[in-house]
Tab-separated table of C-alpha atoms and ligand atoms in Angstrom:
chain	number	residue	atom	x	y	z
A	1	MET	CA	-189.721	-140.594	-91.235
A	2	ARG	CA	-192.096	-138.607	-89.144
A	3	PHE	CA	-192.876	-137.884	-85.476
A	4	ALA	CA	-195.391	-136.470	-83.151
A	5	CYS	CA	-195.828	-135.492	-79.153
A	6	LEU	CA	-198.323	-136.687	-76.955
A	7	GLY	CA	-197.355	-134.206	-74.451
A	8	SER	CA	-193.832	-132.650	-72.960
A	9	GLY	CA	-193.206	-131.226	-69.482
A	10	SER	CA	-193.270	-132.190	-65.574
A	11	GLN	CA	-196.575	-133.633	-65.768
A	12	GLY	CA	-195.784	-136.422	-68.587
A	13	ASN	CA	-194.053	-136.919	-71.788
A	14	GLY	CA	-194.256	-139.087	-74.740
A	15	LEU	CA	-192.815	-138.731	-78.383
A	16	VAL	CA	-193.828	-141.212	-81.155
A	17	VAL	CA	-191.256	-141.977	-83.685
A	18	GLU	CA	-192.293	-143.399	-87.176
A	19	VAL	CA	-190.405	-144.876	-90.020
A	20	ALA	CA	-192.458	-147.085	-92.710
A	21	ASN	CA	-194.406	-149.405	-90.610
A	22	THR	CA	-192.681	-149.276	-87.156
A	23	ARG	CA	-193.667	-146.934	-84.382
A	24	LEU	CA	-192.226	-146.371	-81.184
A	25	LEU	CA	-193.328	-144.273	-77.804
A	26	LEU	CA	-190.464	-142.479	-76.226
A	27	ASP	CA	-191.617	-142.625	-72.817
A	28	CYS	CA	-194.885	-142.908	-71.537
A	29	GLY	CA	-195.644	-140.562	-68.464
A	30	PHE	CA	-199.518	-140.400	-68.702
A	31	THR	CA	-202.159	-142.380	-67.419
A	32	LEU	CA	-203.363	-145.143	-69.851
A	33	LYS	CA	-206.673	-143.841	-70.514
A	34	GLU	CA	-204.901	-140.405	-71.157
A	35	THR	CA	-202.536	-142.181	-73.454
A	36	LEU	CA	-204.831	-143.699	-75.219
A	37	PHE	CA	-206.724	-140.283	-75.903
A	38	ARG	CA	-203.469	-138.670	-76.459
A	39	LEU	CA	-202.282	-141.298	-79.451
A	40	SER	CA	-205.932	-141.399	-81.059
A	41	ARG	CA	-205.345	-137.405	-81.319
A	42	LEU	CA	-202.553	-138.308	-83.638
A	43	GLY	CA	-204.492	-141.099	-85.331
A	44	LEU	CA	-203.090	-143.752	-83.849
A	45	ASP	CA	-204.316	-147.128	-82.029
A	46	PRO	CA	-202.228	-148.685	-79.062
A	47	GLU	CA	-201.658	-151.790	-81.162
A	48	MET	CA	-199.822	-149.677	-83.660
A	49	ILE	CA	-196.806	-149.054	-81.231
A	50	ASP	CA	-194.059	-151.556	-81.772
A	51	GLY	CA	-191.855	-150.613	-78.777
A	52	LEU	CA	-191.803	-148.483	-75.469
A	53	VAL	CA	-188.431	-146.793	-75.158
A	54	VAL	CA	-187.632	-145.261	-71.657
A	55	THR	CA	-185.133	-142.425	-70.987
A	56	HIS	CA	-185.037	-142.709	-67.098
A	57	GLU	CA	-187.026	-143.921	-64.310
A	58	HIS	CA	-188.791	-140.346	-63.198
A	59	ASP	CA	-192.433	-140.845	-63.180
A	60	ASP	CA	-193.008	-138.142	-65.856
A	61	HIS	CA	-191.154	-140.349	-68.222
A	62	ILE	CA	-192.220	-144.018	-66.915
A	63	GLY	CA	-195.269	-143.575	-65.069
A	64	GLY	CA	-197.675	-145.003	-67.845
A	65	VAL	CA	-195.191	-147.854	-69.163
A	66	GLU	CA	-195.705	-150.736	-67.163
A	67	ARG	CA	-199.300	-150.509	-67.880
A	68	PHE	CA	-199.246	-149.902	-71.603
A	69	ALA	CA	-196.767	-152.655	-72.088
A	70	ARG	CA	-199.064	-155.343	-70.177
A	71	LYS	CA	-202.044	-154.252	-71.789
A	72	PHE	CA	-200.812	-154.161	-75.541
A	73	ARG	CA	-197.917	-156.642	-75.075
A	74	THR	CA	-195.567	-153.850	-76.031
A	75	PRO	CA	-191.984	-154.522	-75.598
A	76	VAL	CA	-189.572	-152.305	-73.519
A	77	TRP	CA	-186.367	-150.994	-73.760
A	78	LEU	CA	-184.227	-149.312	-71.016
A	79	THR	CA	-181.021	-149.391	-69.263
A	80	TYR	CA	-180.190	-151.523	-66.238
A	81	GLY	CA	-179.979	-148.142	-64.004
A	82	THR	CA	-183.537	-147.338	-65.563
A	83	LEU	CA	-184.672	-151.000	-64.578
A	84	ARG	CA	-183.270	-150.922	-61.262
A	85	GLY	CA	-185.784	-148.527	-59.453
A	86	VAL	CA	-188.702	-150.206	-61.307
A	87	GLU	CA	-187.703	-154.028	-61.209
A	88	ARG	CA	-190.730	-155.227	-59.485
A	89	ARG	CA	-193.226	-153.300	-60.516
A	90	PHE	CA	-191.914	-154.316	-63.921
A	91	ALA	CA	-191.979	-157.926	-63.767
A	92	ARG	CA	-194.808	-158.812	-65.225
A	93	VAL	CA	-194.287	-157.003	-68.635
A	94	PRO	CA	-194.043	-159.547	-71.219
A	95	SER	CA	-190.855	-158.148	-72.746
A	96	VAL	CA	-188.147	-156.031	-71.050
A	97	ASN	CA	-185.138	-155.447	-73.055
A	98	ILE	CA	-181.985	-154.117	-71.837
A	99	ILE	CA	-179.704	-151.089	-73.268
A	100	GLU	CA	-176.347	-151.986	-72.546
A	101	GLY	CA	-173.448	-149.437	-72.741
A	102	TYR	CA	-175.726	-147.209	-74.957
A	103	GLN	CA	-175.328	-149.530	-77.736
A	104	ARG	CA	-177.166	-148.718	-80.912
A	105	PHE	CA	-180.111	-151.219	-81.836
A	106	SER	CA	-183.167	-151.326	-84.079
A	107	ILE	CA	-186.969	-151.889	-83.802
A	108	GLY	CA	-188.220	-152.533	-87.123
A	109	SER	CA	-187.247	-149.817	-89.328
A	110	ILE	CA	-186.236	-147.551	-86.792
A	111	GLU	CA	-182.446	-147.019	-85.680
A	112	VAL	CA	-182.333	-146.180	-82.234
A	113	GLU	CA	-178.910	-144.606	-81.062
A	114	PRO	CA	-178.725	-143.935	-77.089
A	115	TYR	CA	-176.488	-141.517	-75.392
A	116	PRO	CA	-175.712	-140.608	-71.750
A	117	VAL	CA	-176.538	-137.318	-70.064
A	118	PRO	CA	-175.947	-135.841	-66.833
A	119	HIS	CA	-179.308	-135.923	-64.974
A	120	ASP	CA	-180.251	-137.120	-61.433
A	121	ALA	CA	-181.575	-140.650	-62.481
A	122	HIS	CA	-179.630	-143.847	-62.206
A	123	GLU	CA	-178.504	-144.299	-65.942
A	124	PRO	CA	-180.671	-141.833	-67.847
A	125	ALA	CA	-180.383	-142.220	-71.743
A	126	GLN	CA	-181.350	-139.673	-74.542
A	127	PHE	CA	-181.914	-140.796	-78.086
A	128	VAL	CA	-181.052	-140.013	-81.592
A	129	PHE	CA	-183.657	-142.149	-84.246
A	130	GLY	CA	-182.818	-142.643	-87.755
A	131	ASP	CA	-184.002	-144.316	-90.624
A	132	GLY	CA	-180.933	-144.398	-92.837
A	133	ALA	CA	-181.366	-141.057	-94.655
A	134	PHE	CA	-182.522	-138.672	-91.681
A	135	ARG	CA	-181.731	-138.367	-88.016
A	136	LEU	CA	-184.058	-137.551	-85.144
A	137	GLY	CA	-182.156	-135.788	-82.136
A	138	VAL	CA	-183.971	-135.837	-78.993
A	139	LEU	CA	-182.722	-133.993	-75.649
A	140	THR	CA	-184.587	-133.508	-72.310
A	141	ASP	CA	-183.848	-134.342	-68.778
A	142	THR	CA	-180.155	-133.111	-68.564
A	143	GLY	CA	-178.478	-130.479	-66.603
A	144	ARG	CA	-175.815	-129.515	-68.964
A	145	SER	CA	-174.783	-130.054	-72.261
A	146	THR	CA	-171.487	-131.831	-72.667
A	147	PRO	CA	-169.017	-132.284	-75.751
A	148	HIS	CA	-170.558	-135.866	-76.248
A	149	ILE	CA	-174.050	-134.646	-76.582
A	150	GLU	CA	-172.931	-132.142	-78.922
A	151	ALA	CA	-171.285	-134.469	-81.119
A	152	THR	CA	-174.016	-136.942	-80.941
A	153	LEU	CA	-176.547	-133.916	-81.989
A	154	ASN	CA	-174.263	-132.831	-84.735
A	155	ARG	CA	-176.044	-132.616	-88.463
A	156	CYS	CA	-179.344	-133.906	-87.210
A	157	ASP	CA	-182.192	-133.207	-89.288
A	158	ALA	CA	-184.532	-132.540	-86.440
A	159	LEU	CA	-184.044	-131.910	-83.001
A	160	VAL	CA	-186.345	-131.988	-80.032
A	161	LEU	CA	-184.455	-130.010	-77.564
A	162	GLU	CA	-185.068	-129.304	-73.609
A	163	CYS	CA	-185.866	-125.844	-72.716
A	164	ASN	CA	-186.819	-126.525	-69.093
A	165	HIS	CA	-186.688	-122.612	-67.655
A	166	ASP	CA	-185.391	-119.258	-67.880
A	167	ALA	CA	-182.687	-118.787	-65.187
A	168	ASN	CA	-184.113	-115.316	-63.873
A	169	MET	CA	-187.667	-116.913	-63.315
A	170	LEU	CA	-186.180	-119.677	-61.746
A	171	ALA	CA	-183.862	-117.731	-59.277
A	172	ASN	CA	-187.216	-115.362	-58.615
A	173	GLY	CA	-189.901	-117.438	-58.758
A	174	ASP	CA	-191.576	-119.383	-55.673
A	175	TYR	CA	-190.003	-122.799	-55.662
A	176	PRO	CA	-188.198	-123.766	-52.485
A	177	HIS	CA	-184.518	-123.242	-52.101
A	178	ARG	CA	-183.475	-126.794	-52.406
A	179	LEU	CA	-186.406	-127.397	-55.626
A	180	LYS	CA	-184.453	-124.446	-57.148
A	181	GLN	CA	-180.913	-125.813	-56.745
A	182	ARG	CA	-182.005	-129.492	-58.123
A	183	VAL	CA	-183.782	-127.934	-61.450
A	184	GLY	CA	-180.884	-125.587	-62.014
A	185	GLY	CA	-178.267	-127.839	-60.855
A	186	ARG	CA	-175.634	-129.726	-62.819
A	187	PHE	CA	-177.932	-132.921	-62.804
A	188	GLY	CA	-181.145	-131.176	-63.446
A	189	HIS	CA	-182.487	-129.580	-66.241
A	190	LEU	CA	-181.373	-127.693	-69.269
A	191	GLU	CA	-181.858	-123.830	-69.287
A	192	ASN	CA	-182.834	-121.815	-71.734
A	193	THR	CA	-179.477	-120.126	-72.930
A	194	ALA	CA	-177.650	-123.213	-72.544
A	195	SER	CA	-180.182	-124.901	-74.926
A	196	GLY	CA	-179.450	-121.640	-77.320
A	197	GLU	CA	-175.896	-122.200	-76.821
A	198	LEU	CA	-175.928	-126.037	-77.497
A	199	LEU	CA	-177.956	-125.149	-80.700
A	200	ALA	CA	-175.801	-122.535	-82.095
A	201	SER	CA	-172.386	-125.044	-81.554
A	202	LEU	CA	-174.174	-127.301	-83.910
A	203	ASP	CA	-174.052	-127.788	-87.710
A	204	CYS	CA	-177.607	-127.302	-88.231
A	205	SER	CA	-177.241	-127.066	-92.241
A	206	ARG	CA	-179.620	-130.071	-92.517
A	207	LEU	CA	-182.294	-128.923	-89.810
A	208	GLN	CA	-186.064	-129.331	-90.907
A	209	HIS	CA	-187.362	-128.795	-87.525
A	210	VAL	CA	-186.598	-127.368	-83.995
A	211	ILE	CA	-189.022	-127.960	-81.122
A	212	ALA	CA	-188.677	-126.787	-77.544
A	213	ALA	CA	-189.682	-129.327	-75.008
A	214	HIS	CA	-190.105	-130.040	-71.249
A	215	LEU	CA	-190.716	-126.676	-70.556
A	216	SER	CA	-191.296	-125.439	-67.007
A	217	GLN	CA	-194.927	-124.057	-66.609
A	218	LYS	CA	-193.751	-121.753	-63.864
A	219	ASN	CA	-190.482	-121.016	-64.663
A	220	ASN	CA	-190.846	-120.547	-68.397
A	221	THR	CA	-192.779	-119.335	-71.346
A	222	PRO	CA	-193.114	-120.478	-74.751
A	223	LEU	CA	-191.909	-116.899	-76.129
A	224	LEU	CA	-188.925	-117.018	-73.911
A	225	ALA	CA	-187.958	-120.766	-75.304
A	226	ARG	CA	-188.481	-119.862	-78.917
A	227	SER	CA	-186.766	-116.537	-78.958
A	228	VAL	CA	-183.599	-118.154	-77.251
A	229	LEU	CA	-183.489	-120.553	-80.042
A	230	SER	CA	-184.391	-118.472	-82.947
A	231	ARG	CA	-181.808	-116.375	-81.769
A	232	ALA	CA	-179.200	-119.196	-81.859
A	233	LEU	CA	-180.259	-120.262	-85.412
A	234	ASN	CA	-180.912	-116.850	-86.778
A	235	CYS	CA	-184.275	-117.526	-88.125
A	236	GLY	CA	-187.789	-116.437	-87.287
A	237	GLY	CA	-189.428	-117.270	-83.708
A	238	ASP	CA	-192.238	-118.790	-86.109
A	239	TRP	CA	-189.970	-121.384	-87.115
A	240	ILE	CA	-189.296	-123.028	-83.634
A	241	GLY	CA	-191.974	-125.378	-82.622
A	242	VAL	CA	-192.953	-125.911	-78.799
A	243	ALA	CA	-193.732	-129.067	-77.355
A	244	ASP	CA	-197.018	-128.583	-75.388
A	245	GLN	CA	-197.829	-130.135	-71.794
A	246	ASN	CA	-201.160	-131.178	-72.805
A	247	ASP	CA	-201.232	-130.738	-76.623
A	248	GLY	CA	-198.030	-132.222	-77.455
A	249	PHE	CA	-197.337	-131.395	-81.039
A	250	GLY	CA	-198.955	-132.693	-84.319
A	251	TRP	CA	-197.001	-134.832	-86.756
A	252	ARG	CA	-193.524	-133.172	-88.179
A	253	GLN	CA	-192.472	-135.016	-91.628
A	254	LEU	CA	-188.975	-135.297	-92.558
A	255	SER	CA	-188.167	-135.470	-96.234
A	256	ASN	CA	-186.076	-134.401	-98.949
A	257	LEU	CA	-186.162	-130.812	-99.566
B	301	LIG	ZN1	-188.671	-134.863	-67.095
B	302	LIG	ZN1	-186.138	-136.594	-65.397
């Protein structure tokens, strides 16, 4: 299994997971042109994507899904709650598959395990991807961690973890009061310290990759996110990856060490 990122943050998200000959794109928050450019950077043609899996209906995650799915006839997976907000727009998407009750499903060789998170969307889902040997846990767009999130992400081989903001930078920054409350609230975005505490609570004995994701460009820095996660793992900051808004990150491989 390997994975890579097209870009991460409030301007657009996209993560590619590959197992053998199957590839899926988790979220697509970019224009079609931008998506194709970012895929080509990873050596991928759009026809190589076998499925689009959507976490929730916010534009930075779903904005580019409909055009991509129609143009390349790519099947889409999302929850009823996510579909609710976009049903009209998605009427001409050739294949829409519902994730019901956060039940597991497969796309080709990729096992997909959805799980619920507290976020201000209708029915948000985050995911663990597996190939039978390795598990990649992805968590962004969650206001808090929960016992269920911790149980789900335990003993993963790789983690992409939201480090949205630094609490002090958010409190002292120039966001309007309501936006500060939304971002920092129970249904907003995961703050650095909370992300570090979540990581510290997990069995990390199998971890090969940890990547901080969905960083706020105004209320966080890669250095802060790295230092919080590296402290949680007691490792060097260099070991922690950061998903960039423009560059995402390149391929990360999971292998028997
Ligand atoms: Zn988002
Ligand atoms: Zn969101």
